[in-house]
Amino acid sequence: MKTALFVSLIALTAAAQAQPKWIEAESFANHGGWVLDTQFIDSMGSPYLMAHGMGKVVKDASTQVELPAGEYTLWARTKNWVGPWDAPGAPGRFEISVNGEKLKHEFGATGKDWQWEKAGPVKVSGKTKIALHDLTGFDGRVDAIVLSDDAGFTPTTEMRRKLLGLPEQAPETSEYDLVVVGGGYSGMGAAISGARQGLKVAFVQNRPVLGGNGSSEIQVWAMGGTRRGLYPHLGEIVEEFADRASNSPAASPDEFNDKLKEDTVKAEKTIELFLNTHVYGVELNADKKNIRSVIGLDTKSGKETRFVGKLFVDCTGHGTVGALAGAEFMMEEKGRMGMSNMWVMQNLKKPVSWPGTPWSLQMTLDDFPEPRALAPVGKKNAANQTGFDLGYTPVPNPDEYVHGEWFWESGFDKHPINDLELIRDHNFRAVYGAVSALKTLSAEKYANYDLTWLAYIGGPRESRRIVGDLVLNGEDMVNGVIHPDGCVPTTWDQDLHYPKEQYAKNFPDNPFISRAVFGKHTDRKNGYPVPYRCFYSKDIGNLFMAGRTISVDRNSLGSTRVMRTCGMMGEVVGKAAWICVRHHTTPRGVYEQYLDILKDLMNKPGAMRRDSLEGDLYLPANAKTLPPIAEDGINPAKLEGIVIDDAEAELKGKWAHGEGLKPFVGKHYSYGSDKDASARFAFSVKQTGSYEVRIFFQPHENRAKSAPVSVLSADGEKTFTVDQSKPAPLPQGAYSLGTFKFSAGEEAAVIFRTKNAGGNVHLDAVQVLPAK
C-alpha cells in the first residue's frame, strides 16, 4: 500500500511540473513593428525578431499561448549587439510583458553574444499574452522565449526540436524535377526557365520577397547587359521582372517592384513558390554523390520540410547547398569583398530630433562621404528611355532625399558566413554614427532631415564559389579566350572592392567605406561568354549553380556577380535541367553529349514554352513583348571600340543624373559643379598601340565652359579644357581629345574634374577607338 502511494506521489509531482513552453519569436501572431531577420540562421541557428526603428521605438510584437496555471520563470534568448566591441551603452534594450505585466528586467543590455536571460517569476493561468516592448528603436532582438515552472530549469538551443514537438525526421514532398534554392535574380531565372521547359519546380526563398540584392529590402541596381552576344535571346526572361530603378537606394521601395517579380514567378503553373523557407540541410543519396533532398525551415512557424528532387540549383549566393553536400568550393581568406547596408534620409521640412548614439562609431564629417541627393527622374522619361512601363510612380521631389550608397560596405576579410551578423551590425554602427555626425556637426544643413530607411538585410558581394568542371579565370576574359560552351554574356568589368583609404585611417581595423577597382576590361558591347561548365559542381552529380556561387576565380567574379548576368545564368540552367530530365543525363552529361541541344534552346526566345516534358516548344499568343534594347539616345553596345558609360565611372563628390539633354549614351548622363568633384573613366586595351579618345556630351548654357579633362596614357597624363556649352563637333555629341598611346593590360583613364570649370561638367561616356 505504501509503495503504491509513493508511486502515485511521484506521478503527481511529475504531472505538476509541466514541460517548458518554447515560443519562437518569429512565430508571434503579431510582429507589430518588429522585423523578421533570417540572414544569420547558418551562424546563430535561428531567425529572430528585431526592433529596427532607426531610432524610433517600434510597435509591440505579441502572441498568445496556453499554459497550465502556475508560477513560471521566463527566459529569452537575446543579445546586446554592440557588446562585441565593448561599446558604451546598450542600444537594443527591450522589455517583455506577460498578460500586461512588464517583467522587472531589461533584456539585451549585457553580454557579448547570444545568451539566455532570465526574468520572473510570473503567475499565469490558461490563455497567456506575451508582448515585446522596444525601448530604443535601435535593433533590439529576440530569438525565442521559454517559460518553465521548474525554478532549476535552464534552456539550451538544443532543446528546440523536442520542446516544439518537431518530428525527428521532417516530412518530405513528392519529387520535383528541379529544386531551386535562393530567390534572387539567378533563382528567378532558373525557376522560370525550367518551368517553361515543362519541369515541375520547387522554388525556395528564405525571405518574404524575391529579388535578393535587387529587392526592396536591399535595393541594389540590377546591372549587366542582356540580349546580346552569342545567344541574344538570353536575358529576355530577366527583362520580364528586372527593376527599372532610377536610384540605388531609392526614396520609395516601389522602384524595385517586388510585386512584379512575384507575379512573374506565380504566372508559371508548374512552379511551387516557398517563401520564408530557409534551407539549412542536405540529404545525399546512398552513393553520396547526388543530392536526394534539401531540408527547409519555415522561418515563421519553425516547421521543416524535405524537398525531394531530381536536380538542384544553388542560387543562395553563399554556396550553401553545395557546401552542405560536400562539394569543393573556393573562398579567399584575404582581399575578400564585404557587405553593404545602404540608407536614405529625407528632408521633412521641419526640425527632427535624433537621439544620442554613444555606442555607434564616433565620427567627424571627414570620416565618411556626405550623402548625395537622389537623381531626378520622371515617369514619362524613364519609361521612354527603357521601353518598359515602370509599374510605379516616382517620388515627386527626389531632391528632398539624400542617400548612403553601395560603398557603405564593411566586412573585408571577415568570414562571409560566420561573421555575417557582426558585419551587418558594424554597418549599423557606422550609419548611425554618420547620421549623428550630420545631425550635430552639420546641424544647420541637416536639422530637418530624418533617417527614413536603412537596409537591415545586407547585400553581400563575395562568399563561397562552388568548383565546377571549369574554373573561369580572369585572364581568359581579358584575352578573349572563347570556350566551346561559352554562353552567358558578362559585360561588367572585373570590379573588386577594397577599403577606401581616405576614410579608413581612423577605423583601420574595420573600414566601412569601399572603393571599386575596375581591373581588366570586358567586352561591354557583346559580352564575354561565360562557359556552361561553370554552372555545375564537379563533385555533386545533380547540382547546378547560378549567380555568385558559380565556378570562377576572384577576378572573374568581379565581372559575373552583377544581377542581370546572374539571372541569365539561371535561364541557361533551367534549359539544361530539362535536357537532364528528358534525356536521363546529368549536368555534366549535357556538356559531354547534349551541348548542341542546349545551344539550340539558348537560341530560342525566352517566352517560348512546352506544356509537357515531351511537348514541343511554342510561343504563346499572350507572350510578353519586350521592347528593343534601349535606344532613347545611343546604345553603348552599338558603338565601336571600348565604351565606358558614366554609370561605370568612379565618381567623387556630388553628381546628379539626367535624361533631358538628348541623345545620351546608356541610361542617363551625369553632371555637377561640386567643388573638387571628379569622375574617373578607367579602361585598358588588349593590344598596345595608338588610340583615339572621344568623350560624349550635349551642350547647354549652364554647362562648363572650361571643363578640365585629362587622359592618362602610356605617355603620362595630359590635360585639356573643353567648352561644353557649345555643341560637340562629331555626330551624336562626340568630341575627340586626340590620339594617344596605350599599353596592353595596363590601366588607363579619362578623368573629369570640376575645379575652375565655369559651369556644370557633363559626363556621358568615353569611347576608345584604334587610330586610323
Tab-separated table of N, CA and C in Angstrom, residues 42 181 278-284 291 293-295 314 316 318-329 464 466 540 543:
chain	number	residue	atom	x	y	z
A	42	ASP	N	22.449	30.343	-40.452
A	42	ASP	CA	23.563	29.391	-40.564
A	42	ASP	C	24.653	29.634	-39.532
A	181	VAL	N	17.072	26.778	-54.989
A	181	VAL	CA	17.249	27.329	-53.639
A	181	VAL	C	17.893	28.705	-53.760
A	278	HIS	N	14.014	28.645	-45.250
A	278	HIS	CA	15.476	28.660	-45.280
A	278	HIS	C	16.012	27.237	-45.351
A	279	VAL	N	16.807	26.949	-46.361
A	279	VAL	CA	17.429	25.630	-46.493
A	279	VAL	C	18.680	25.587	-45.634
A	280	TYR	N	18.699	24.631	-44.685
A	280	TYR	CA	19.830	24.520	-43.763
A	280	TYR	C	20.447	23.126	-43.767
A	281	GLY	N	19.850	22.198	-44.503
A	281	GLY	CA	20.365	20.827	-44.506
A	281	GLY	C	20.240	20.179	-45.864
A	282	VAL	N	21.061	19.163	-46.096
A	282	VAL	CA	21.074	18.415	-47.349
A	282	VAL	C	21.140	16.927	-47.022
A	283	GLU	N	20.360	16.124	-47.716
A	283	GLU	CA	20.438	14.664	-47.627
A	283	GLU	C	20.955	14.133	-48.951
A	284	LEU	N	21.970	13.289	-48.892
A	284	LEU	CA	22.541	12.696	-50.099
A	284	LEU	C	21.943	11.319	-50.329
A	291	ILE	N	22.414	14.641	-54.546
A	291	ILE	CA	21.505	15.127	-53.512
A	291	ILE	C	20.142	14.471	-53.694
A	293	SER	N	17.557	15.295	-51.206
A	293	SER	CA	16.616	16.336	-50.768
A	293	SER	C	17.373	17.420	-50.020
A	294	VAL	N	16.750	18.584	-49.944
A	294	VAL	CA	17.233	19.658	-49.081
A	294	VAL	C	16.184	19.891	-48.001
A	295	ILE	N	16.641	20.297	-46.813
A	295	ILE	CA	15.734	20.473	-45.678
A	295	ILE	C	15.508	21.965	-45.467
A	314	ASP	N	21.904	25.713	-56.771
A	314	ASP	CA	22.302	26.560	-55.654
A	314	ASP	C	22.380	28.004	-56.136
A	316	THR	N	21.976	30.484	-53.742
A	316	THR	CA	21.924	31.116	-52.424
A	316	THR	C	22.853	32.303	-52.289
A	318	HIS	N	25.697	32.168	-51.220
A	318	HIS	CA	26.706	31.718	-50.264
A	318	HIS	C	27.187	30.298	-50.559
A	319	GLY	N	26.706	29.678	-51.631
A	319	GLY	CA	27.100	28.300	-51.904
A	319	GLY	C	26.650	27.343	-50.823
A	320	THR	N	25.521	27.652	-50.183
A	320	THR	CA	25.071	26.887	-49.018
A	320	THR	C	24.783	25.432	-49.357
A	321	VAL	N	24.036	25.197	-50.426
A	321	VAL	CA	23.653	23.826	-50.777
A	321	VAL	C	24.897	23.018	-51.143
A	322	GLY	N	25.761	23.600	-51.941
A	322	GLY	CA	26.972	22.897	-52.332
A	322	GLY	C	27.839	22.549	-51.142
A	323	ALA	N	28.017	23.504	-50.222
A	323	ALA	CA	28.851	23.260	-49.044
A	323	ALA	C	28.255	22.167	-48.167
A	324	LEU	N	26.941	22.208	-47.954
A	324	LEU	CA	26.288	21.184	-47.140
A	324	LEU	C	26.384	19.803	-47.777
A	325	ALA	N	26.422	19.772	-49.112
A	325	ALA	CA	26.511	18.496	-49.820
A	325	ALA	C	27.937	17.961	-49.899
A	326	GLY	N	28.911	18.756	-49.466
A	326	GLY	CA	30.294	18.322	-49.510
A	326	GLY	C	31.023	18.655	-50.786
A	327	ALA	N	30.477	19.549	-51.604
A	327	ALA	CA	31.146	19.955	-52.835
A	327	ALA	C	32.356	20.826	-52.508
A	328	GLU	N	33.384	20.706	-53.322
A	328	GLU	CA	34.546	21.569	-53.153
A	328	GLU	C	34.149	22.997	-53.511
A	329	PHE	N	34.648	23.944	-52.712
A	329	PHE	CA	34.359	25.346	-53.010
A	329	PHE	C	35.599	26.186	-52.772
A	464	ARG	N	31.241	31.829	-50.774
A	464	ARG	CA	31.747	30.586	-51.364
A	464	ARG	C	31.452	30.542	-52.865
A	466	ILE	N	31.418	27.491	-55.758
A	466	ILE	CA	31.495	26.043	-55.892
A	466	ILE	C	32.312	25.692	-57.139
A	540	ILE	N	29.222	16.931	-57.062
A	540	ILE	CA	27.848	16.501	-56.795
A	540	ILE	C	27.122	16.388	-58.131
A	543	LEU	N	23.907	18.737	-59.092
A	543	LEU	CA	23.870	20.096	-58.540
A	543	LEU	C	24.336	21.123	-59.561
